[in-house]
């Protein structure tokens, strides 16, 4: 295993431990620069590393087939987008995260099949933490509710 991969895993585990000790931190940790009740992490499984500089847009449903963009950004070197949403902006409802996979693969000179991936999910209890990771490769993706 490469030294960089070991560093990423160590950072991830330290970040997870910080969340257990203080579930609502405002931290200077590189992967937790500001607490968000909704987090995501994108891993490029074809390379076995985080998907860096992948554009993400977060939407909230405002009615049947109607969406309002409420946040956006790009993943960092660890494939995360810290500070995506504040607790005050996080309410019950249906949300959608749009991952711009087409742009990501073009920047990496890889031919991909999906121009974007959208993950739609429902928030019942905005006091909980929700983690929506994306496992990505040029011809597939999967997601789950993480911790």
Short mmCIF file of C-alpha atoms in Angstrom, two decimals:
data_model
loop_
_atom_site.label_atom_id
_atom_site.label_comp_id
_atom_site.label_asym_id
_atom_site.label_seq_id
_atom_site.Cartn_x
_atom_site.Cartn_y
_atom_site.Cartn_z
CA UNK A 1 0.00 0.00 0.00
CA UNK A 2 1.37 3.43 -0.92
CA UNK A 3 2.46 5.91 1.74
CA UNK A 4 -0.12 8.46 0.50
CA UNK A 5 -2.94 5.92 0.79
CA UNK A 6 -1.90 5.13 4.37
CA UNK A 7 -1.96 8.88 5.16
CA UNK A 8 -5.49 9.21 3.71
CA UNK A 9 -6.73 6.23 5.73
CA UNK A 10 -5.13 7.62 8.90
CA UNK A 11 -6.74 11.04 8.33
CA UNK A 12 -10.10 9.37 7.76
CA UNK A 13 -9.87 7.38 10.98
CA UNK A 14 -8.77 10.43 12.98
CA UNK A 15 -11.68 12.39 11.54
CA UNK A 16 -14.10 9.61 12.50
CA UNK A 17 -12.71 9.55 16.06
CA UNK A 18 -13.14 13.34 16.33
CA UNK A 19 -16.81 12.98 15.30
CA UNK A 20 -17.38 10.38 18.04
CA UNK A 21 -15.83 12.63 20.69
CA UNK A 22 -17.55 15.80 19.47
CA UNK A 23 -20.46 15.17 17.08
CA UNK A 24 -20.93 18.90 16.28
CA UNK A 25 -17.38 20.21 15.79
CA UNK A 26 -16.03 23.30 14.18
CA UNK A 27 -12.59 21.86 13.59
CA UNK A 28 -9.35 22.76 11.87
CA UNK A 29 -8.85 19.14 10.82
CA UNK A 30 -8.23 19.07 7.03
CA UNK A 31 -11.17 16.78 6.34
CA UNK A 32 -13.51 18.48 8.84
CA UNK A 33 -12.87 22.18 8.30
CA UNK A 34 -16.48 22.92 9.14
CA UNK A 35 -19.21 20.64 10.37
CA UNK A 36 -21.98 19.72 8.00
CA UNK A 37 -24.95 17.52 8.89
CA UNK A 38 -24.76 16.18 5.33
CA UNK A 39 -21.48 14.87 3.98
CA UNK A 40 -20.27 13.04 0.92
CA UNK A 41 -17.12 11.22 -0.09
CA UNK A 42 -16.33 10.18 -3.65
CA UNK A 43 -13.93 7.34 -4.35
CA UNK A 44 -12.72 6.51 -7.85
CA UNK A 45 -12.66 2.73 -7.61
CA UNK A 46 -10.94 2.41 -11.01
CA UNK A 47 -7.89 4.20 -9.54
CA UNK A 48 -8.30 3.09 -5.95
CA UNK A 49 -8.16 6.64 -4.65
CA UNK A 50 -10.34 9.66 -3.85
CA UNK A 51 -12.03 11.48 -6.74
CA UNK A 52 -10.40 14.91 -6.52
CA UNK A 53 -11.94 18.10 -7.98
CA UNK A 54 -15.30 16.49 -8.78
CA UNK A 55 -18.06 19.12 -9.01
CA UNK A 56 -21.08 18.55 -6.80
CA UNK A 57 -24.39 20.36 -6.58
CA UNK A 58 -26.97 19.87 -3.83
CA UNK A 59 -30.67 20.45 -4.48
CA UNK A 60 -33.80 20.39 -2.35
CA UNK A 61 -37.19 19.41 -3.69
CA UNK A 62 -39.70 22.25 -3.85
CA UNK A 63 -42.49 20.19 -5.35
CA UNK A 64 -43.09 17.36 -7.73
CA UNK A 65 -40.18 17.34 -10.21
CA UNK A 66 -39.04 20.80 -9.02
CA UNK A 67 -35.63 21.37 -7.46
CA UNK A 68 -33.82 24.37 -5.99
CA UNK A 69 -30.03 24.44 -5.89
CA UNK A 70 -28.93 25.11 -2.30
CA UNK A 71 -25.18 24.36 -2.30
CA UNK A 72 -22.31 23.40 -4.58
CA UNK A 73 -18.59 22.88 -4.62
CA UNK A 74 -15.75 20.55 -5.56
CA UNK A 75 -14.27 17.60 -3.73
CA UNK A 76 -10.93 18.13 -2.01
CA UNK A 77 -7.83 15.93 -2.24
CA UNK A 78 -9.52 13.37 0.01
CA UNK A 79 -12.61 13.22 -2.25
CA UNK A 80 -14.73 15.10 0.28
CA UNK A 81 -16.67 18.36 0.21
CA UNK A 82 -16.50 19.77 3.75
CA UNK A 83 -18.98 22.39 4.90
CA UNK A 84 -21.57 21.45 2.30
CA UNK A 85 -24.53 22.60 4.39
CA UNK A 86 -25.08 24.25 7.76
CA UNK A 87 -27.31 22.76 10.43
CA UNK A 88 -29.63 25.78 10.14
CA UNK A 89 -30.18 25.08 6.42
CA UNK A 90 -30.78 21.36 6.93
CA UNK A 91 -34.48 20.59 7.24
CA UNK A 92 -36.81 17.66 6.59
CA UNK A 93 -37.42 16.99 2.93
CA UNK A 94 -36.20 15.35 -0.24
CA UNK A 95 -32.70 16.20 -1.45
CA UNK A 96 -30.63 15.40 -4.51
CA UNK A 97 -26.87 15.39 -4.92
CA UNK A 98 -25.69 15.74 -8.52
CA UNK A 99 -22.15 14.50 -9.13
CA UNK A 100 -20.62 15.85 -12.36
CA UNK A 101 -18.91 12.61 -13.35
CA UNK A 102 -18.60 13.57 -17.02
CA UNK A 103 -16.45 16.61 -16.25
CA UNK A 104 -14.38 14.60 -13.76
CA UNK A 105 -13.58 11.86 -16.25
CA UNK A 106 -12.84 14.36 -19.07
CA UNK A 107 -10.35 16.18 -16.81
CA UNK A 108 -8.71 12.81 -16.14
CA UNK A 109 -8.70 11.87 -19.87
CA UNK A 110 -10.95 8.89 -19.23
CA UNK A 111 -13.96 7.96 -21.32
CA UNK A 112 -16.92 7.58 -19.00
CA UNK A 113 -20.44 6.30 -19.62
CA UNK A 114 -22.40 8.48 -17.20
CA UNK A 115 -22.33 12.27 -17.75
CA UNK A 116 -23.57 12.71 -14.18
CA UNK A 117 -24.90 10.70 -11.27
CA UNK A 118 -27.85 11.92 -9.22
CA UNK A 119 -28.64 10.50 -5.80
CA UNK A 120 -32.06 11.36 -4.38
CA UNK A 121 -32.77 10.74 -0.70
CA UNK A 122 -35.20 11.77 2.02
CA UNK A 123 -34.29 13.41 5.33
CA UNK A 124 -36.72 12.53 8.12
CA UNK A 125 -34.67 13.72 11.10
CA UNK A 126 -32.42 16.73 10.38
CA UNK A 127 -30.80 16.32 13.82
CA UNK A 128 -29.00 13.20 12.60
CA UNK A 129 -25.84 13.15 10.51
CA UNK A 130 -26.24 11.82 6.97
CA UNK A 131 -23.34 10.60 4.84
CA UNK A 132 -23.93 9.89 1.14
CA UNK A 133 -20.78 8.40 -0.42
CA UNK A 134 -20.33 7.62 -4.10
CA UNK A 135 -18.17 4.78 -5.39
CA UNK A 136 -17.34 5.66 -8.97
CA UNK A 137 -15.75 4.09 -12.03
CA UNK A 138 -16.11 4.98 -15.73
CA UNK A 139 -18.90 2.43 -16.28
CA UNK A 140 -20.57 2.11 -12.91
CA UNK A 141 -21.37 3.84 -9.66
CA UNK A 142 -22.97 2.90 -6.36
CA UNK A 143 -24.00 4.65 -3.19
CA UNK A 144 -25.33 3.86 0.27
CA UNK A 145 -26.15 5.68 3.49
CA UNK A 146 -22.87 5.80 5.33
CA UNK A 147 -22.06 6.87 8.86
#
